[in-house]
Coordinates of C-alpha atoms in Angstrom, one line a residue:
Chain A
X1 CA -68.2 -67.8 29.1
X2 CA -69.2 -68.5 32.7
X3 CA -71.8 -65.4 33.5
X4 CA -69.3 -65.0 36.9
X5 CA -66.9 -64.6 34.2
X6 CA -68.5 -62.0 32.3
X7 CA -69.3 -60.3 35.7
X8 CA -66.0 -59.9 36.3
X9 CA -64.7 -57.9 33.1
X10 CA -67.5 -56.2 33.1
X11 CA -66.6 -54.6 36.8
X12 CA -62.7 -54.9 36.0
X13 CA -63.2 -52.5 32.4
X14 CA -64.6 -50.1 34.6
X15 CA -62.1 -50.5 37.4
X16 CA -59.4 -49.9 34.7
X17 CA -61.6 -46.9 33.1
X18 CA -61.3 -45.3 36.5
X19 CA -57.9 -45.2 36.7
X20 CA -57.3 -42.8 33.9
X21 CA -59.4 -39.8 35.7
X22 CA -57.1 -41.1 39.1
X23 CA -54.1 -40.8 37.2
X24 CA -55.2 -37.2 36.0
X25 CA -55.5 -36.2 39.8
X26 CA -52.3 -38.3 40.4
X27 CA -50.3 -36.0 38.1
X28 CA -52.7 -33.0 38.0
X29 CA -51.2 -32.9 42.1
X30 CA -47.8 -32.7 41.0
X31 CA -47.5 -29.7 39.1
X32 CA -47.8 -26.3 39.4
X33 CA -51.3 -24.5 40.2
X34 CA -51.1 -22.5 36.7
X35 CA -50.9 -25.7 35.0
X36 CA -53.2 -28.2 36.8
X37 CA -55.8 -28.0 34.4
X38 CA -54.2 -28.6 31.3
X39 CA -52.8 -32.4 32.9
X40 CA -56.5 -33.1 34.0
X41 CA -57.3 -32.2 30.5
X42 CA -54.4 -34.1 28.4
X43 CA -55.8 -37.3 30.8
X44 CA -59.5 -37.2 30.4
X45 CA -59.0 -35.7 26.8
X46 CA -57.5 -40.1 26.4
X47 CA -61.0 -41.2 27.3
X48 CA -62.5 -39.6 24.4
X49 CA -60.5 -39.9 21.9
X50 CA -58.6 -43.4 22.3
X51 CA -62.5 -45.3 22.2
X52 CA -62.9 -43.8 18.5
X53 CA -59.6 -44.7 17.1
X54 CA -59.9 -48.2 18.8
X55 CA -63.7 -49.1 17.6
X56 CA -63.1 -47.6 13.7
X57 CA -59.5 -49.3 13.6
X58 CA -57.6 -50.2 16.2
X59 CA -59.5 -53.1 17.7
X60 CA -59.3 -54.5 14.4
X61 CA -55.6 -53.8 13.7
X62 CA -54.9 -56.2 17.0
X63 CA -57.4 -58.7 16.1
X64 CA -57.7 -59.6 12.6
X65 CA -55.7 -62.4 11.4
X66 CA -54.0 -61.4 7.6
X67 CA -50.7 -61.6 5.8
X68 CA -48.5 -59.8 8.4
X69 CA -50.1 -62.9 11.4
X70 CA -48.1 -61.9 14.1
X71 CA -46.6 -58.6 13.4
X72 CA -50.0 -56.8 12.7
X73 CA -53.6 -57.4 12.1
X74 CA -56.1 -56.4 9.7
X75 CA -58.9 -53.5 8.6
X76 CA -61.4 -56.6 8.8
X77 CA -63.2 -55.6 11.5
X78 CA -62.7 -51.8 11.1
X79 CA -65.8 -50.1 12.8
X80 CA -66.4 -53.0 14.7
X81 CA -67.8 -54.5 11.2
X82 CA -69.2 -58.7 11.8
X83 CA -68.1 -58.2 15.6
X84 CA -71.4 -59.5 17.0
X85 CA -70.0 -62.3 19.3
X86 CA -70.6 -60.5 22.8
X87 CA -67.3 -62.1 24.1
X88 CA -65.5 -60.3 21.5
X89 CA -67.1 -57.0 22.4
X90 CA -66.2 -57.7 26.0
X91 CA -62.4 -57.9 25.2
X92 CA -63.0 -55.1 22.8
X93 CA -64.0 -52.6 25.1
X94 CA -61.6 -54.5 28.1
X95 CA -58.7 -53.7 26.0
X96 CA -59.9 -50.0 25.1
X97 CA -59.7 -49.4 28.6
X98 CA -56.0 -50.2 28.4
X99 CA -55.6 -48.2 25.4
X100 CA -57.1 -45.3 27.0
X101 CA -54.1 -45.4 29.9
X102 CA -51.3 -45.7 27.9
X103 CA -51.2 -42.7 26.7
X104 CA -52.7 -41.2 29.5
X105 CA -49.3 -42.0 30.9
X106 CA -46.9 -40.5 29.0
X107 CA -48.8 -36.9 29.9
X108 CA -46.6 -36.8 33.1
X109 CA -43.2 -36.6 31.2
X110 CA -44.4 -33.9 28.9
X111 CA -46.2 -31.3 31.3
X112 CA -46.0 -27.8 31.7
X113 CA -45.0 -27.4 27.7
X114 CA -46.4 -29.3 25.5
X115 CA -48.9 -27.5 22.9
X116 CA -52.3 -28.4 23.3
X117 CA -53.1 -29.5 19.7
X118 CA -49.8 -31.0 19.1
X119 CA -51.2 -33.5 22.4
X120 CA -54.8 -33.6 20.6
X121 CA -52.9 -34.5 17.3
X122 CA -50.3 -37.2 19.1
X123 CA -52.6 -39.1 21.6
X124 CA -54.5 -40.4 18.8
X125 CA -51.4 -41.4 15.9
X126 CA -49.2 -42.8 18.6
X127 CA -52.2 -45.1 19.9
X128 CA -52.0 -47.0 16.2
X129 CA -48.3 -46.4 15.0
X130 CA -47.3 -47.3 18.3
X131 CA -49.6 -48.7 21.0
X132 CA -51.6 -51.2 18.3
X133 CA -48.7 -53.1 16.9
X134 CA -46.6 -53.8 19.9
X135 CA -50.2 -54.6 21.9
X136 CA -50.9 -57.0 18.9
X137 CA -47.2 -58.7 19.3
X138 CA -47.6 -59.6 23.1
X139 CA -52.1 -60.3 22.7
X140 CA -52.8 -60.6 19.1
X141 CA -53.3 -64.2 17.4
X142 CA -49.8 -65.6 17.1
X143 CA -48.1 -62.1 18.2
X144 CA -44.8 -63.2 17.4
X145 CA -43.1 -62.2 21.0
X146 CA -45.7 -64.5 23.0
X147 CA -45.3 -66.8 20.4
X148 CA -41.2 -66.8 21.7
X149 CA -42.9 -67.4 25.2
X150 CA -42.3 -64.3 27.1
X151 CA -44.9 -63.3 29.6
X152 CA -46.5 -60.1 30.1
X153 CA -49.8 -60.8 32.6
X154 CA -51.5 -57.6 32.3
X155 CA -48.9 -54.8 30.3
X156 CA -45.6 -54.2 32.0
X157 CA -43.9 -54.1 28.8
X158 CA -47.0 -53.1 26.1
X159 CA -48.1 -50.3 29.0
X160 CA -45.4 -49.5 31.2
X161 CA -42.5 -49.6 29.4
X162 CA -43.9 -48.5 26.6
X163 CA -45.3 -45.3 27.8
X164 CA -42.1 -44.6 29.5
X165 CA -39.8 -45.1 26.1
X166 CA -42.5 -42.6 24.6
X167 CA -41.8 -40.2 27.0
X168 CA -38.0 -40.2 26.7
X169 CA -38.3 -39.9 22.8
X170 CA -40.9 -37.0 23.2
X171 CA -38.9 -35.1 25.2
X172 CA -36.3 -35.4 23.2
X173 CA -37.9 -33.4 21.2
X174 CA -39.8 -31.0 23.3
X175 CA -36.8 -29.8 25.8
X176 CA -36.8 -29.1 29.6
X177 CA -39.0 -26.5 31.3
X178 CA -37.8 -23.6 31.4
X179 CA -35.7 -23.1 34.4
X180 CA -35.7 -26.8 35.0
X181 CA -33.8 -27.6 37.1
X182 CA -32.8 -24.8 38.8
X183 CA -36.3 -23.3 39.1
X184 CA -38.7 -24.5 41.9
X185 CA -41.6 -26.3 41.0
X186 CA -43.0 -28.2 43.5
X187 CA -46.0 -30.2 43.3
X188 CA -49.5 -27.5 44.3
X189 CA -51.5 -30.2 45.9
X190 CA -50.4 -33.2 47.4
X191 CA -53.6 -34.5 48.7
X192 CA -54.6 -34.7 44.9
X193 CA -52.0 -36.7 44.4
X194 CA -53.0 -39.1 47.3
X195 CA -56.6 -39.2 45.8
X196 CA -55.5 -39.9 42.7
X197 CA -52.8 -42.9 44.3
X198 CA -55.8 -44.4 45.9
X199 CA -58.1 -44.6 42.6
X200 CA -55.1 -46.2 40.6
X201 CA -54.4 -48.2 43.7
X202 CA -58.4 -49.5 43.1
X203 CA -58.5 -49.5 39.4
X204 CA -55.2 -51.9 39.5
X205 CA -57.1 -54.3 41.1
X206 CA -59.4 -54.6 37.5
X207 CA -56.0 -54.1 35.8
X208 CA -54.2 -56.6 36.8
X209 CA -57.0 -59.1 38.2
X210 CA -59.1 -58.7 35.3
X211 CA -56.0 -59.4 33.2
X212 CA -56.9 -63.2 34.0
X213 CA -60.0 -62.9 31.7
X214 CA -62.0 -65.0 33.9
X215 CA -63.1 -64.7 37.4
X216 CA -61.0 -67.6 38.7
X217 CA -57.5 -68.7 40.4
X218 CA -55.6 -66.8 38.5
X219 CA -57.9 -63.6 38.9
X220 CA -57.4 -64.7 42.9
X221 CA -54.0 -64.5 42.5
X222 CA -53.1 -61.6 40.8
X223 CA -55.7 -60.0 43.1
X224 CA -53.4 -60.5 46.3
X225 CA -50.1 -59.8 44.4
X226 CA -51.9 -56.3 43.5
X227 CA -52.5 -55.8 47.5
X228 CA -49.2 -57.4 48.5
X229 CA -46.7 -55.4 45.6
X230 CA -48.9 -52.5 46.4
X231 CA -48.8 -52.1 50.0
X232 CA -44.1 -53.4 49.9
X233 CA -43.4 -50.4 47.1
X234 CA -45.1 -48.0 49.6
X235 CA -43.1 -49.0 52.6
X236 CA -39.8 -49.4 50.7
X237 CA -40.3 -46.0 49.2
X238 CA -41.1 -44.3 52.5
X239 CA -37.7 -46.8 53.8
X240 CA -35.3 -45.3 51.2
X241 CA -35.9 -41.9 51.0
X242 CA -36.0 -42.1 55.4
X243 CA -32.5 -43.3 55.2
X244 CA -31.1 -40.9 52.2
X245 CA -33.3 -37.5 53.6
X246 CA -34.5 -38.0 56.7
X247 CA -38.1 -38.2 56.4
X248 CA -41.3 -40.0 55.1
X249 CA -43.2 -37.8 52.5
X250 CA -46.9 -38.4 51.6
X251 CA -45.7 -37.4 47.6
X252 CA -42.7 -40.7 48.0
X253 CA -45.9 -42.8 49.7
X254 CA -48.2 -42.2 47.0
X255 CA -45.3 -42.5 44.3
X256 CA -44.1 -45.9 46.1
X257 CA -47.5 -47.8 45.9
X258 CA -47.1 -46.9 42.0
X259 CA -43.9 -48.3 41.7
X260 CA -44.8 -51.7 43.3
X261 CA -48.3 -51.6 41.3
X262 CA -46.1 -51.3 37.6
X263 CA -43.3 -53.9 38.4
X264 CA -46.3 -56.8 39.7
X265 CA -47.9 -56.2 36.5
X266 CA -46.5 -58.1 33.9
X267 CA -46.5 -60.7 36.8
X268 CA -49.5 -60.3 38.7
X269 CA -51.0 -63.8 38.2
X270 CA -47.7 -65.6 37.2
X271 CA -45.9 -65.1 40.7
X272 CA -47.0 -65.8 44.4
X273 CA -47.7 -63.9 47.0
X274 CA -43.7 -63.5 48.6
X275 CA -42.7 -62.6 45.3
X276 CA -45.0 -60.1 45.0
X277 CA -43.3 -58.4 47.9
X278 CA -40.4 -59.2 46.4
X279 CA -41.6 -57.1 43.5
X280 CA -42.9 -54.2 45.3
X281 CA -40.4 -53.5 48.0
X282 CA -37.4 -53.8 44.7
X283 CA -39.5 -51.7 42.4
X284 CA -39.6 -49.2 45.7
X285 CA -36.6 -49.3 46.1
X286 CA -35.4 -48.8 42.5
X287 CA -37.8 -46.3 41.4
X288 CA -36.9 -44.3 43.9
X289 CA -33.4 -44.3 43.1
X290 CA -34.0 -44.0 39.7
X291 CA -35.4 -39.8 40.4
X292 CA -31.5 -38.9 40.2
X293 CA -30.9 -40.1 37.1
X294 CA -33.0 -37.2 35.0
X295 CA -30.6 -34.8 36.9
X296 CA -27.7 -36.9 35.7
X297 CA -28.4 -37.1 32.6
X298 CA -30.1 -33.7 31.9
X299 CA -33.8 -34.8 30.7
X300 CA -36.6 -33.1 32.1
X301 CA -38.7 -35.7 32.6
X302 CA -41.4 -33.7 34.5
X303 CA -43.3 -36.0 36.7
X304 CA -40.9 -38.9 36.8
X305 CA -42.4 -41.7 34.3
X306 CA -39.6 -42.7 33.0
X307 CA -38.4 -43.6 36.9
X308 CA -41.9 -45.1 38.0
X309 CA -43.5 -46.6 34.8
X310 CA -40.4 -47.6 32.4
X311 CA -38.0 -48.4 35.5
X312 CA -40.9 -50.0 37.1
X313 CA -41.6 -52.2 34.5
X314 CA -38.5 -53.1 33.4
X315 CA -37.6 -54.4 37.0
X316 CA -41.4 -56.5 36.6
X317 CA -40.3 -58.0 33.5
X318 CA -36.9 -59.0 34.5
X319 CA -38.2 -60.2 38.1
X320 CA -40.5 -62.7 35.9
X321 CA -37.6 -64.3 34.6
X322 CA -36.5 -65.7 38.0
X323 CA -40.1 -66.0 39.7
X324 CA -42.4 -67.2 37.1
X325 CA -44.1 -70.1 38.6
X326 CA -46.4 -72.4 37.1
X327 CA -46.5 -75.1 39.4
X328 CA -47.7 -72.4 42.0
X329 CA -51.3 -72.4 39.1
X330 CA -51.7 -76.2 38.5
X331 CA -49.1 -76.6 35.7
X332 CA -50.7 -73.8 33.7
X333 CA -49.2 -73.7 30.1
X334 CA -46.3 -71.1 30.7
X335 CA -42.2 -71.4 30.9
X336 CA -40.7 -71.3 34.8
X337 CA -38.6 -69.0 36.3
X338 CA -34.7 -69.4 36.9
X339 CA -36.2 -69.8 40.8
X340 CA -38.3 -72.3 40.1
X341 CA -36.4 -74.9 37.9
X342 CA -37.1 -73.3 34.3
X343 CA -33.1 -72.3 33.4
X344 CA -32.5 -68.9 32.5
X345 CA -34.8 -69.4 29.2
X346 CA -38.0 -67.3 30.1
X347 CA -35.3 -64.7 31.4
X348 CA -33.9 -64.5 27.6
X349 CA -37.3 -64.3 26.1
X350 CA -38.0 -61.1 28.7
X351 CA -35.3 -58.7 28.2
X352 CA -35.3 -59.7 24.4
X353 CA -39.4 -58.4 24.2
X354 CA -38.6 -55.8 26.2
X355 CA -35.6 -54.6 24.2
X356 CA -37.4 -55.1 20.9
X357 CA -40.6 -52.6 22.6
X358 CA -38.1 -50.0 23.9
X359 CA -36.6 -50.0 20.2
X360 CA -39.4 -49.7 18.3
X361 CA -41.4 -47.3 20.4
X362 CA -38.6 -45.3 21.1
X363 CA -38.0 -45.2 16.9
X364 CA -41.6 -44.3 16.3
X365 CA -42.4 -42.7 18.6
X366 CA -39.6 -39.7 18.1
X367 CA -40.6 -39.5 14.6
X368 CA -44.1 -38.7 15.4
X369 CA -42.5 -36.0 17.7
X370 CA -40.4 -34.7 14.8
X371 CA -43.3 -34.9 12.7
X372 CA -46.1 -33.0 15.0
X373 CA -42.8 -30.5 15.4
X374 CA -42.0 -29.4 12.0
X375 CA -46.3 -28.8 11.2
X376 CA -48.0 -27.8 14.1
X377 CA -45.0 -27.2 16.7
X378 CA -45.0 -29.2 19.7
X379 CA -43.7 -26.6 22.2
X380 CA -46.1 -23.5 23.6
X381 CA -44.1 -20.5 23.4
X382 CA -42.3 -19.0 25.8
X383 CA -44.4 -16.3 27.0
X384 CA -47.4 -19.0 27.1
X385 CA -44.9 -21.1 29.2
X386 CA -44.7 -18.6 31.6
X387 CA -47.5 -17.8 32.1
X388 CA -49.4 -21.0 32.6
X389 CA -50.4 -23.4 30.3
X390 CA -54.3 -23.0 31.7
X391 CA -54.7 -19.5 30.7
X392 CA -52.7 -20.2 27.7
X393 CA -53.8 -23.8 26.1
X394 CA -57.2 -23.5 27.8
X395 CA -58.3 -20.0 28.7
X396 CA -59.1 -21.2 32.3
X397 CA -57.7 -20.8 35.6
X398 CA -58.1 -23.5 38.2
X399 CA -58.2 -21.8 41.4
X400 CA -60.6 -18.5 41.5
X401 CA -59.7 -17.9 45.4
X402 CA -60.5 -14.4 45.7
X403 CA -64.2 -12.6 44.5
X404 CA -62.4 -11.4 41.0
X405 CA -63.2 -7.7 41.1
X406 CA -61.0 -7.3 37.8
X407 CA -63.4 -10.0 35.6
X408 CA -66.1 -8.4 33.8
X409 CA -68.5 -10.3 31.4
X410 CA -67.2 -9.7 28.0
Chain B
X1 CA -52.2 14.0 64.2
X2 CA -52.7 10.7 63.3
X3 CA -49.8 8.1 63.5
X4 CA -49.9 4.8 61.3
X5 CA -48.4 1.9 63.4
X6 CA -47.2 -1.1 61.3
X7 CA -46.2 -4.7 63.0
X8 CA -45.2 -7.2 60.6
X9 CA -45.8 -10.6 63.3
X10 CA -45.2 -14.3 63.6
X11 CA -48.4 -16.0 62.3
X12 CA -49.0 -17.8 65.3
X13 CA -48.5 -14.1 67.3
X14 CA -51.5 -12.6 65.7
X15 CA -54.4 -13.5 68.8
X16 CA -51.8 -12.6 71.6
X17 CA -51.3 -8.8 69.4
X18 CA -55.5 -8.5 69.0
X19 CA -55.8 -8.6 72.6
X20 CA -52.9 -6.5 73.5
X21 CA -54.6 -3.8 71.4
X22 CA -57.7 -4.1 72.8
X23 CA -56.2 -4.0 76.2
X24 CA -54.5 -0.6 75.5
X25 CA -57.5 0.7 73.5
X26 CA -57.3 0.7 69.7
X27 CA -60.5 0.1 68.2
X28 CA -59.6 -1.1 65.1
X29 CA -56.9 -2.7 62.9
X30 CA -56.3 -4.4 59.8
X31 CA -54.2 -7.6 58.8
X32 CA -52.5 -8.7 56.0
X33 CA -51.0 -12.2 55.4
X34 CA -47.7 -11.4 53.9
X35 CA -44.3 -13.1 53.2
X36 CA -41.0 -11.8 54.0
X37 CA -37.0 -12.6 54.8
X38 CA -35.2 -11.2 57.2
X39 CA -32.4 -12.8 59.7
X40 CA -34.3 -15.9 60.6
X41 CA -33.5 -17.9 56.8
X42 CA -35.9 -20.4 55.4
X43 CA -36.6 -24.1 55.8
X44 CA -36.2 -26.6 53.2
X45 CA -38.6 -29.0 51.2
X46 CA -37.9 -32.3 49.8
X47 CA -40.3 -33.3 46.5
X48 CA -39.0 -36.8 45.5
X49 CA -35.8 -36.3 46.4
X50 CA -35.5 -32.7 45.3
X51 CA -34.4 -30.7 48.0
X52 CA -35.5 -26.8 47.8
X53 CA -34.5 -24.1 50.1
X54 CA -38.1 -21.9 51.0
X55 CA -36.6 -18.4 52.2
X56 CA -39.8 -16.3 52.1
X57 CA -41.5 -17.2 55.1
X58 CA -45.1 -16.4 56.1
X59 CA -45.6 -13.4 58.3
X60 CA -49.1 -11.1 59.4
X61 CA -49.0 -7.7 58.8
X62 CA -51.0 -5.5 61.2
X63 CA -51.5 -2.2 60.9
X64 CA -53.6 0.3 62.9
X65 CA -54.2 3.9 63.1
X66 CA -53.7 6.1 66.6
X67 CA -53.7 9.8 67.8
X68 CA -50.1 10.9 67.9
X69 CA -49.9 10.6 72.0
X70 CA -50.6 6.6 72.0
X71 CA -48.1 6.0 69.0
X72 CA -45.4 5.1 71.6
X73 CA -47.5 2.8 73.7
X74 CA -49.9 1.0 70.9
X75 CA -46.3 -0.2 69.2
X76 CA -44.5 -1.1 72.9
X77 CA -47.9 -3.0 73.7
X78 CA -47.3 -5.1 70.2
X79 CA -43.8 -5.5 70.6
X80 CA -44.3 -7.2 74.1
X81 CA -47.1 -9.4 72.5
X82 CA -45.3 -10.5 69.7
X83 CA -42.1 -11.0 71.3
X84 CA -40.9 -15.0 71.4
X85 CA -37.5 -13.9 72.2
X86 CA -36.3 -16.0 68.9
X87 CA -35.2 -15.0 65.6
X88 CA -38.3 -13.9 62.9
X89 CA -40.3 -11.9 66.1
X90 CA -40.4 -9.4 62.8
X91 CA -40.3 -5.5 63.8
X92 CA -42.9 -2.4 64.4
X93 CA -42.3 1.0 63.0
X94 CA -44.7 3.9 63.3
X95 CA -45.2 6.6 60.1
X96 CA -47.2 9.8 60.0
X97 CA -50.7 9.6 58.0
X98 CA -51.3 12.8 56.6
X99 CA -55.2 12.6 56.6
X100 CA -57.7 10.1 57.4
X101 CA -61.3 9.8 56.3
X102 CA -63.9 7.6 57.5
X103 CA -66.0 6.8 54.4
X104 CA -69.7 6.4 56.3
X105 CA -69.6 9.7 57.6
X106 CA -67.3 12.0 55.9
X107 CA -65.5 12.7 59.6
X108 CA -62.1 13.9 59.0
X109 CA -58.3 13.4 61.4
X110 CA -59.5 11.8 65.1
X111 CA -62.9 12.0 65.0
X112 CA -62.4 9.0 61.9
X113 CA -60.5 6.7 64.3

């Protein structure tokens, strides 16, 4: 590798590594004061726990070539064992970045009444029944669905979607709030959650862009579409819900640049820059529309991942199906869109990977919930509920406002 | 006798009522953020589509202290400073106080005012 190269995934790991801690503000600003602590915690708690399961196993489980080549890798390089090539440790610890998120993401569904240790417990087991094997199907050797030729730039469908499924099967376990929906529960800070837009909104940019895996056109590329899809799911957020209520809210701004960041994903350097508008302003659109559906269907989806992330990247994965463009990169090696003279065949490959992830992870996924809810319970009780999952999980409270006469040192 | 005056205000009323008090000589007076309902309804809030009514709305409390003979003018002084002639203006009512200490000094009824 190029040292420019290097450079690059060097600065992008950290860019993506930032996101997690943005995300925690992102979600931490969305709920209720009594529980902001426990989402920054759930978040940041990723960071430390997802870098030891990937470095003892799960780097190895989506690298090592075996018996199962293309389904699932190997304990060869368990504990990083004869990993001494420094390119390999860069993609090792790229990836972990990655790893870190996903689960990150899922802690927006689940808020306000999940149990603390039954979190602790699933972060970790979901990252390898879960996160490792469909990671190693789209960028393992020979993972069998990019063997099909469906495209996934930088984890639409083994991030996105993913973590969205995950949420769904959780809380199909877990329940609603109580009083959901019926109960306020506005968001407590909304300028968190603009911080925390902004940082993903910056991390993308090592997300997507480092996704390339060099510093080069590609890199370019998805480095603009980032901007572009960015900057359209804002404005056709702020568009839709100015027609259906009436006004522009910073909480649909913030959620609107998400939306456009998910759906370029899976795209990011496979599409120009028009369709990346094209991807932002539908995935704003969309998304946005997509809020009403928890109330339709009853699921307490508490901070709306399963309308940004899984709808998000489902929209990106179908969109690459008529925009993939390969001309638009030199001829590089991958099938054109419907758009762009390539038939409807990449457009097959995409909703067949993404079906097959939503499957499995949804499978998985809500028998890890059944599991973690017949040992340790997955659900606080409902006194614990009520009154804040800070005091509660965490023995803390966020906001000390007043001089607290009533605390003495114990 | 010591009367206890009590204004619950609009927010944005609370300078205009400081001044008025000092113009008609109370010395000092205490305020209290509060929320309330009364005729003038809430507002509504829309979080991601989710519209939700807001009915307490945020009010000041004020309440101050005076000699039985000023009762009548301290709460006609704050009614005409608070009044905006719309719904929420809020509402004054006076109450006896039965005794009233000032902690420095010990000084008991008036001579604590």
């Amino acid at each position: 590798m190029e040292s420019g190269d290097v450079t690059w995934i060097l600065v992008s790991s950290a860019l993506v590594l930032f996101m997690t801690p943005g995300l925690a503000l992102f979600y931490g600003g969305m709920v209720r004061s009594k529980n902001v602590l426990n989402m920054l915690l759930m978040n940041v708690y990723c960071m430390g726990i997802v870098p030891i399961v990937w470095v003892l196993v799960g780097y190895s489980l989506v690298t090592g070539e075996g018996p199962a080549a293309g389904i699932i890798g190997t304990l060869e390089y368990a504990g990083m064992a004869g990993v001494v090539d420094p390119e390999e440790i860069l993609f090792a610890f790229f990836a972990m970045t990655f790893a870190v998120i996903t689960p990150a993401l899922i802690s927006g569904g689940v808020a306000d009444r999940m149990k603390w240790s039954a979190w602790a417990v699933f972060v970790p087991v979901w990252v390898l029944l879960v996160f490792v094997p469909v990671f190693y199907w789209i960028y393992g050797p020979n993972g069998w669905l990019e063997e099909r030729g469906s495209l996934d730039f930088a984890g639409g469908t083994v991030i996105h979607i993913n973590a969205g499924v995950a949420v769904l099967a959780l809380i199909a376990v877990l329940g609603k709030r109580r009083g959901w929906p019926k109960d306020i529960m506005p968001p407590h800070n909304l300028p968190l959650v603009m911080i925390g837009a902004a940082i993903l909104w910056f991390g993308w940019f090592g997300f997507n862009a480092g996704s390339a895996g060099a510093a080069d056109a590609s890199a370019i590329q998805a480095f603009m579409n980032t901007f572009l899809a960015g900057s359209a799911g804002m404005i056709a957020w702020l568009a839709a819900e100015t027609v259906k209520g009436g006004k522009a809210t910073t909480l649909g701004a913030a959620s609107g640049i998400v939306a456009g960041l998910v759906a370029i994903t899976p795209a990011a350097g496979h599409v120009g820059g028009l369709a990346a508008l094209a991807f932002g302003a539908i995935a704003g659109v969309l998304c946005f529309a997509a809020i009403s559906l928890k109330y339709r269907f009853g699921y307490d989806d508490s901070l709306d991942v399963v309308a940004v992330h899984l709808v998000g990247g489902l929209i990106g994965g179908f969109l690459i199906g008529f925009f993939a463009d390969p001309e638009a990169f030199g001829g590089a090696d991958f099938k054109a869109g419907l758009f762009f003279g390539g038939g409807a065949e990449l457009l097959v490959e995409q909703v067949l990977s993404m079906v097959v992830v939503m499957a499995f992870c949804f499978v998985v996924t809500y028998i890890i919930a059944k599991a973690l809810d017949a040992t340790i319970g997955l659900r606080v009780s409902e006194e614990d509920e009520t009154r804040g999952l800070d005091l509660s999980q965490h023995a803390e409270t966020a906001y000390n406002l007043t001089e607290s006469g009533s605390m003495d040192r114990v | 006798m010591l009367k206890l005056v009590t204004a619950v205000i609009k927010p944005h009323k609370v300078d205009d009522v400081k001044e008025a008090l000092k113009a008609a000589g109370v010395g000092g007076l205490t305020i209290t953020e509060v929320r309330g309902v009364g005729r003038q309804g809430g507002h509504t809030e829309v979080y991601r589509g989710a519209e939700y009514k807001v009915d307490l709305l945020p009010k000041v409390k004020v309440e101050v202290v005076v000699d039985l003979a000023d009762a009548e003018r301290v709460a006609d002084a704050i009614v005409a400073a608070a009044r905006t002639d719309t719904i929420g203006d809020g509402k004054v009512w006076i109450t006896d106080v039965e005794r009233m200490i000032r902690i420095r000094t010990g000084e008991l009824g008036t001579d604590a005012l």
